[in-house]
CSV table of C-alpha atoms and ligand atoms in Angstrom, one decimal:
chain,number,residue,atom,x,y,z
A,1,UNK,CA,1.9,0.0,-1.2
A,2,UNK,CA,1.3,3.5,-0.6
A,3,UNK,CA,-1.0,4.9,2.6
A,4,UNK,CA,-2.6,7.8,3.4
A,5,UNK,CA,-2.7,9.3,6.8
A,6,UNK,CA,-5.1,11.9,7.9
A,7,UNK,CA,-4.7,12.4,11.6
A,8,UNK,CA,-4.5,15.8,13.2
A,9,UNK,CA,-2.5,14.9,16.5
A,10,UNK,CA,1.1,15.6,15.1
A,11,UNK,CA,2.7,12.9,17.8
A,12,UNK,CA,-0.2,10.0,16.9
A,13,UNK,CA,0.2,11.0,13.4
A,14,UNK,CA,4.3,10.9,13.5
A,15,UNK,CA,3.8,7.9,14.9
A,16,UNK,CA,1.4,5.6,13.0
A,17,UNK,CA,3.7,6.9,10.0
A,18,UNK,CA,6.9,5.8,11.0
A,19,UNK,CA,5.5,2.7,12.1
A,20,UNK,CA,3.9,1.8,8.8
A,21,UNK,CA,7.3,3.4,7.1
A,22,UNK,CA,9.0,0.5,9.2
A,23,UNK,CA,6.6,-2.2,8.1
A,24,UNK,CA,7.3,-1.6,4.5
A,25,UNK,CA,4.6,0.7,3.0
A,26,UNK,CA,5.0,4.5,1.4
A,27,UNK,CA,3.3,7.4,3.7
A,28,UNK,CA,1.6,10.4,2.9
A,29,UNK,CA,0.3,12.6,5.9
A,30,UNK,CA,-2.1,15.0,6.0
A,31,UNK,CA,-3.6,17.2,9.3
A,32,UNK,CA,-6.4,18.1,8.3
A,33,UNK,CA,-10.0,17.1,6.5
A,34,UNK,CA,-9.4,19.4,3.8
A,35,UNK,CA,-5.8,18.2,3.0
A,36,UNK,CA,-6.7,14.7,3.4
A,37,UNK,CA,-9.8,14.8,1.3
A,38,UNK,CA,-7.9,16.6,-1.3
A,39,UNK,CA,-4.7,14.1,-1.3
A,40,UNK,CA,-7.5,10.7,-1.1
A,41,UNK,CA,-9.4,12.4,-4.4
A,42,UNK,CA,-6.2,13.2,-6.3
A,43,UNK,CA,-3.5,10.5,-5.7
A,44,UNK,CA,-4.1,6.8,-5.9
A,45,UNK,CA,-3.4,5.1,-2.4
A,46,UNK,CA,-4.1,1.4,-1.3
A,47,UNK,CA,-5.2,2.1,2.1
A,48,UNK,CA,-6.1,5.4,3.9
A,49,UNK,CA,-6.1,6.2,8.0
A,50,UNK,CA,-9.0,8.4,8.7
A,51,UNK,CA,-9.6,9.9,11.6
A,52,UNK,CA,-12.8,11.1,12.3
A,53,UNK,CA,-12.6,14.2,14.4
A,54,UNK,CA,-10.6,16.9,12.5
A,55,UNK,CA,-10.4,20.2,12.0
A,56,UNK,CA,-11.5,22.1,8.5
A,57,UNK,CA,-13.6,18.9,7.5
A,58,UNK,CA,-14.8,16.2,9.6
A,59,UNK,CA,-13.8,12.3,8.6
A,60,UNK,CA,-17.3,11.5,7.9
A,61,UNK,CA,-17.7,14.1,5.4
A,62,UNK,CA,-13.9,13.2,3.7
A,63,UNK,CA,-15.2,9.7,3.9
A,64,UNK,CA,-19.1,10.4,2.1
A,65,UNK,CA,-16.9,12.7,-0.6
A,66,UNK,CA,-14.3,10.1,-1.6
A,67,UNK,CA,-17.2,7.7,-1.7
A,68,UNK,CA,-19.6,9.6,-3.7
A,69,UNK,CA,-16.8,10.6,-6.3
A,70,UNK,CA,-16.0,7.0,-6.7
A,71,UNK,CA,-13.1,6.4,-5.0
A,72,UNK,CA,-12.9,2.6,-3.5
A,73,UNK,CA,-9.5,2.6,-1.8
A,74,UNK,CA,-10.0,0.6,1.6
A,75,UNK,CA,-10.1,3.1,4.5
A,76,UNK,CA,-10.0,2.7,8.6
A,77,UNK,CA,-11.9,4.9,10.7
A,78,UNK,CA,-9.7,6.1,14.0
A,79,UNK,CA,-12.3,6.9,16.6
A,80,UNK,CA,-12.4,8.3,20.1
A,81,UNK,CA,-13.2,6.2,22.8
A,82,UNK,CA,-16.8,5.6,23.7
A,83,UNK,CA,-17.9,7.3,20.8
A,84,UNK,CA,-19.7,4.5,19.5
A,85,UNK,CA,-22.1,6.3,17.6
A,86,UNK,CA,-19.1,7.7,15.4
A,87,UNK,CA,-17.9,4.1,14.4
A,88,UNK,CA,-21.7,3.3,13.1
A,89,UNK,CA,-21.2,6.9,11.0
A,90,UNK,CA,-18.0,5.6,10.0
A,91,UNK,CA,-18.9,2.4,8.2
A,92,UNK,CA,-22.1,3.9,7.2
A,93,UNK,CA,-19.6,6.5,4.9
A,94,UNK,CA,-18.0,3.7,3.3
A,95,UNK,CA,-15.1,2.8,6.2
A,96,UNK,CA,-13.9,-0.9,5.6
A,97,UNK,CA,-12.7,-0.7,9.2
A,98,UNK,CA,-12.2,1.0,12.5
A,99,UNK,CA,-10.1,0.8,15.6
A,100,UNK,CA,-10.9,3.0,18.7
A,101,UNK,CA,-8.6,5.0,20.6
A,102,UNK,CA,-6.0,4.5,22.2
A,103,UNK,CA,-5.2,1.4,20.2
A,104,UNK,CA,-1.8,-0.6,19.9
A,105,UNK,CA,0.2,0.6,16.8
A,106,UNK,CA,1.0,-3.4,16.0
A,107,UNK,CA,-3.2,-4.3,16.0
A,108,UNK,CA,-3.4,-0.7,13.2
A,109,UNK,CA,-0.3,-2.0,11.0
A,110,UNK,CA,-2.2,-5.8,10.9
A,111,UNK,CA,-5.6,-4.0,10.2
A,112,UNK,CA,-3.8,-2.1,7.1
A,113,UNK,CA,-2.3,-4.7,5.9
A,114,UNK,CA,-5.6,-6.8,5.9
A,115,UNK,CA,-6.9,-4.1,4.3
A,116,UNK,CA,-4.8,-4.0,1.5
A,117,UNK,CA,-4.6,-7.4,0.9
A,118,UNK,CA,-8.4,-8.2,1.1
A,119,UNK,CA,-8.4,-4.8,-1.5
A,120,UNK,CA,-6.1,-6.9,-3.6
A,121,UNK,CA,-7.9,-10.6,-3.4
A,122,UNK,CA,-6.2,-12.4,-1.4
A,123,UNK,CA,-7.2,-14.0,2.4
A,124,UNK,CA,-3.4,-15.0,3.1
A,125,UNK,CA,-1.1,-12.5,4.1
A,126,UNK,CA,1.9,-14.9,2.2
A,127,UNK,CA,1.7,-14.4,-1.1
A,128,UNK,CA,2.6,-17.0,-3.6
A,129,UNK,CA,3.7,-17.3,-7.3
A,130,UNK,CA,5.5,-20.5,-7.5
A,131,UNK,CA,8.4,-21.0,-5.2
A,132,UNK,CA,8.5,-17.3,-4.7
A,133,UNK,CA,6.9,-16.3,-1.3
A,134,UNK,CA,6.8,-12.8,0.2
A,135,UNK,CA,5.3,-12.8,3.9
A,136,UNK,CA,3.5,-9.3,3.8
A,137,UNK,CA,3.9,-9.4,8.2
A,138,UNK,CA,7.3,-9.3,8.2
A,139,UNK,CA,8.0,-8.0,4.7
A,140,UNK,CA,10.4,-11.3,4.4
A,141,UNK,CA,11.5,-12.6,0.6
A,142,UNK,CA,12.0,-16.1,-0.1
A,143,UNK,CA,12.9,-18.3,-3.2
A,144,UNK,CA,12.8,-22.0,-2.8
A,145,UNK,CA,12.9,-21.3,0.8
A,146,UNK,CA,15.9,-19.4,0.8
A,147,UNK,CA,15.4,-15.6,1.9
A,148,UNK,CA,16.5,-13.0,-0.6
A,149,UNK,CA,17.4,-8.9,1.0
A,150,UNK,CA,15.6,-6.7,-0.3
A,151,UNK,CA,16.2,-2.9,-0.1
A,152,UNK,CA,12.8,-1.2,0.9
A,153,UNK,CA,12.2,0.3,-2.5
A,154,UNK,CA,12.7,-3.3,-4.3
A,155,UNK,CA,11.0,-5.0,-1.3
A,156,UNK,CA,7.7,-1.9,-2.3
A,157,UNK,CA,8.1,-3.3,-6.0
A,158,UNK,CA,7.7,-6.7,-5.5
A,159,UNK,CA,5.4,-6.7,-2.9
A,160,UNK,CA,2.8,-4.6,-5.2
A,161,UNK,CA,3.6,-6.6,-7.8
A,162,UNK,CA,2.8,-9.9,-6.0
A,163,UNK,CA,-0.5,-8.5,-4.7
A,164,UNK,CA,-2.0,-7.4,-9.0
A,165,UNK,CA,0.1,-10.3,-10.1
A,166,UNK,CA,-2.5,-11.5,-12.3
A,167,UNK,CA,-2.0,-8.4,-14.5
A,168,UNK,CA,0.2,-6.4,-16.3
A,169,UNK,CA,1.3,-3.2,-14.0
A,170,UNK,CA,2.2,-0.4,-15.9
A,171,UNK,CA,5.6,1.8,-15.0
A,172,UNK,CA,3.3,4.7,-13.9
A,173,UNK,CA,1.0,2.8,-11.6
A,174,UNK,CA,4.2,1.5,-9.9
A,175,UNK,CA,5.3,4.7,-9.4
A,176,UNK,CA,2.1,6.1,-7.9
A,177,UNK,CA,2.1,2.9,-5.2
A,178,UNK,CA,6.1,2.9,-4.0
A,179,UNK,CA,7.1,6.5,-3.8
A,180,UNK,CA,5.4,9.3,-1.4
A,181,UNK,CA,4.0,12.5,-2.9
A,182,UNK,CA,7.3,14.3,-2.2
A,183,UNK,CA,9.4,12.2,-3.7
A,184,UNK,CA,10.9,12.4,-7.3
A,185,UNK,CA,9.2,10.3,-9.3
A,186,UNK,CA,11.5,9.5,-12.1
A,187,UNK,CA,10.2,6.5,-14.0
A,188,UNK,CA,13.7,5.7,-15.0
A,189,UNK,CA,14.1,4.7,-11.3
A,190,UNK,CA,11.6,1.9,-11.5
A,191,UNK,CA,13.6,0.1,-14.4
A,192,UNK,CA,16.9,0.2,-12.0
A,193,UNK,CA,14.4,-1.7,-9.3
A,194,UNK,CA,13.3,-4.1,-11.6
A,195,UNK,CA,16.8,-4.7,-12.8
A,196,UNK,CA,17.8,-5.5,-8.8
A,197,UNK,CA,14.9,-7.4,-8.5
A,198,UNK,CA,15.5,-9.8,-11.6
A,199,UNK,CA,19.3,-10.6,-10.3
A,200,UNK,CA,17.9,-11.0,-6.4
A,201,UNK,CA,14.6,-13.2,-7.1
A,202,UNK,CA,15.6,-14.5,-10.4
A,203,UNK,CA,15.5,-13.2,-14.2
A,204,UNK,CA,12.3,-15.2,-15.6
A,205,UNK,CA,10.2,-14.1,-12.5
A,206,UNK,CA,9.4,-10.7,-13.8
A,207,UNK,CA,7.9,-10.6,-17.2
A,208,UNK,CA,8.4,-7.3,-19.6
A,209,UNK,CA,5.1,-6.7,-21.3
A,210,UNK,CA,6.5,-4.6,-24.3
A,211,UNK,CA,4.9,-1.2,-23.9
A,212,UNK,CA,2.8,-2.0,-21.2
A,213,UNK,CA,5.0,-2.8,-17.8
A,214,UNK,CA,5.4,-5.7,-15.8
A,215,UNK,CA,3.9,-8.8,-14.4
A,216,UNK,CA,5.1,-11.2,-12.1
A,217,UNK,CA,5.1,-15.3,-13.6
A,218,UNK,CA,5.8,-18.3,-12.3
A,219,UNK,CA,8.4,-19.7,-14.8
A,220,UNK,CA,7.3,-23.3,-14.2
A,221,UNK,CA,3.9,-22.6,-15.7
A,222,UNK,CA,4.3,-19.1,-17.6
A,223,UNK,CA,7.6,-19.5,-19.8
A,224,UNK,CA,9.1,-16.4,-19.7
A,225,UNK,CA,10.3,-14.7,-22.7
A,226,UNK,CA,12.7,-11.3,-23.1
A,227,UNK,CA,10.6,-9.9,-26.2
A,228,UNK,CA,7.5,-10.2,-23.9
A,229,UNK,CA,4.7,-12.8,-24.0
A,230,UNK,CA,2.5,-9.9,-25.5
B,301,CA,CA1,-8.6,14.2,16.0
């Protein structure tokens, strides 16, 4: 799950990231409107964190442009305090959420998260298929109730896998989801994860669509098949 941070106080900013990079998701910062409009419109994130007072473009005016082009990705609105009129311009934009400064950094990851999974279509922040359970609140792996240790990179596959898991996801959407902008994106890589994956969670869990990607089955329901059920 990949996030998007526009936020042009470098120590607030520093910090939301490396609390988000802590609870499991993929950053990308940016410090100003410009920057952040132009990341939102080009990449693919599942949330964003929009502040609304920036320099070079206000967050209202990234938010209306994101909107207007199309773009749906679930974004929260960071406001300043008693600036109420700024939340109702917020969620007028197209804002899914907002949380007013100062705010605790715990109450932002549990918004995100929400975010991401209400995005996705699902209420519970477990997610299910079969006996396989990841809780998204403390990024925690189970199978039959045993937990499984995941690195963060296999814990960023399965986790986006589990929240499309009613669809195939292709190598290149994985990519754009578990790996930041700077980061070489070698699609090679992914196959590696999957490979970890299959021998930590169990081979039939993960399906190979034959020239499409991946999908996550439940092997009591879904038989799984090497050649692909395609
Ligand atoms: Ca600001």
């Amino acid at each position: 799950m990949r996030i998007l941070i526009v936020e042009d106080e470098p120590d607030l900013r520093r910090q939301i990231a490396s609390a988000l990079g802590d609870a499991g998701f993929v950053v990308d910062e940016a410090p100003d409107g410009e920057e952040g409009h132009f990341l939102g419109d080009s990449e693919n994130y599942d949330a964003v964190v929009l502040d609304l007072g920036l320099p070079r473009l206000d967050g209202v005016s990234v938010l209306e442009k994101w909107r207007s082009a199309g773009k749906v990705m679930p974004v929260l609105v960071l406001t300043a305090r008693d600036r109420w009129s700024d939340k109702v311009s917020g969620l007028n934009a197209g804002a899914d959420d907002y949380l007013t400064k100062p705010f605790y950094t715990e109450e932002l990851i549990a918004r995100v998260r929400a975010l991401v999974r209400r995005a996705a279509g699902h209420a519970s922040a477990t997610l299910e298929c079969g006996d396989l359970q990841v809780d998204t609140r403390a990024s925690r792996v189970t199978v039959r109730g045993e937990p499984v240790k995941l690195t963060s990179h296999e814990y960023r596959v399965l986790a986006y896998m589990m929240h499309h898991r009613d669809r195939v996801i292709s190598r290149s959407e994985l990519i754009e989801h578990i790996y930041d902008q700077d980061f070489d994106r070698d699609s090679n890589t992914i196959e590696v994860f999957v490979g970890r994956l299959r021998k930590k969670i169990g081979q039939e869990r993960i399906q190979t669509e034959r020239g499409l990607g991946y999908r996550i089955i439940d092997p009591a329901v879904t038989p799984y098949s090497p050649e692909g059920s395609a």
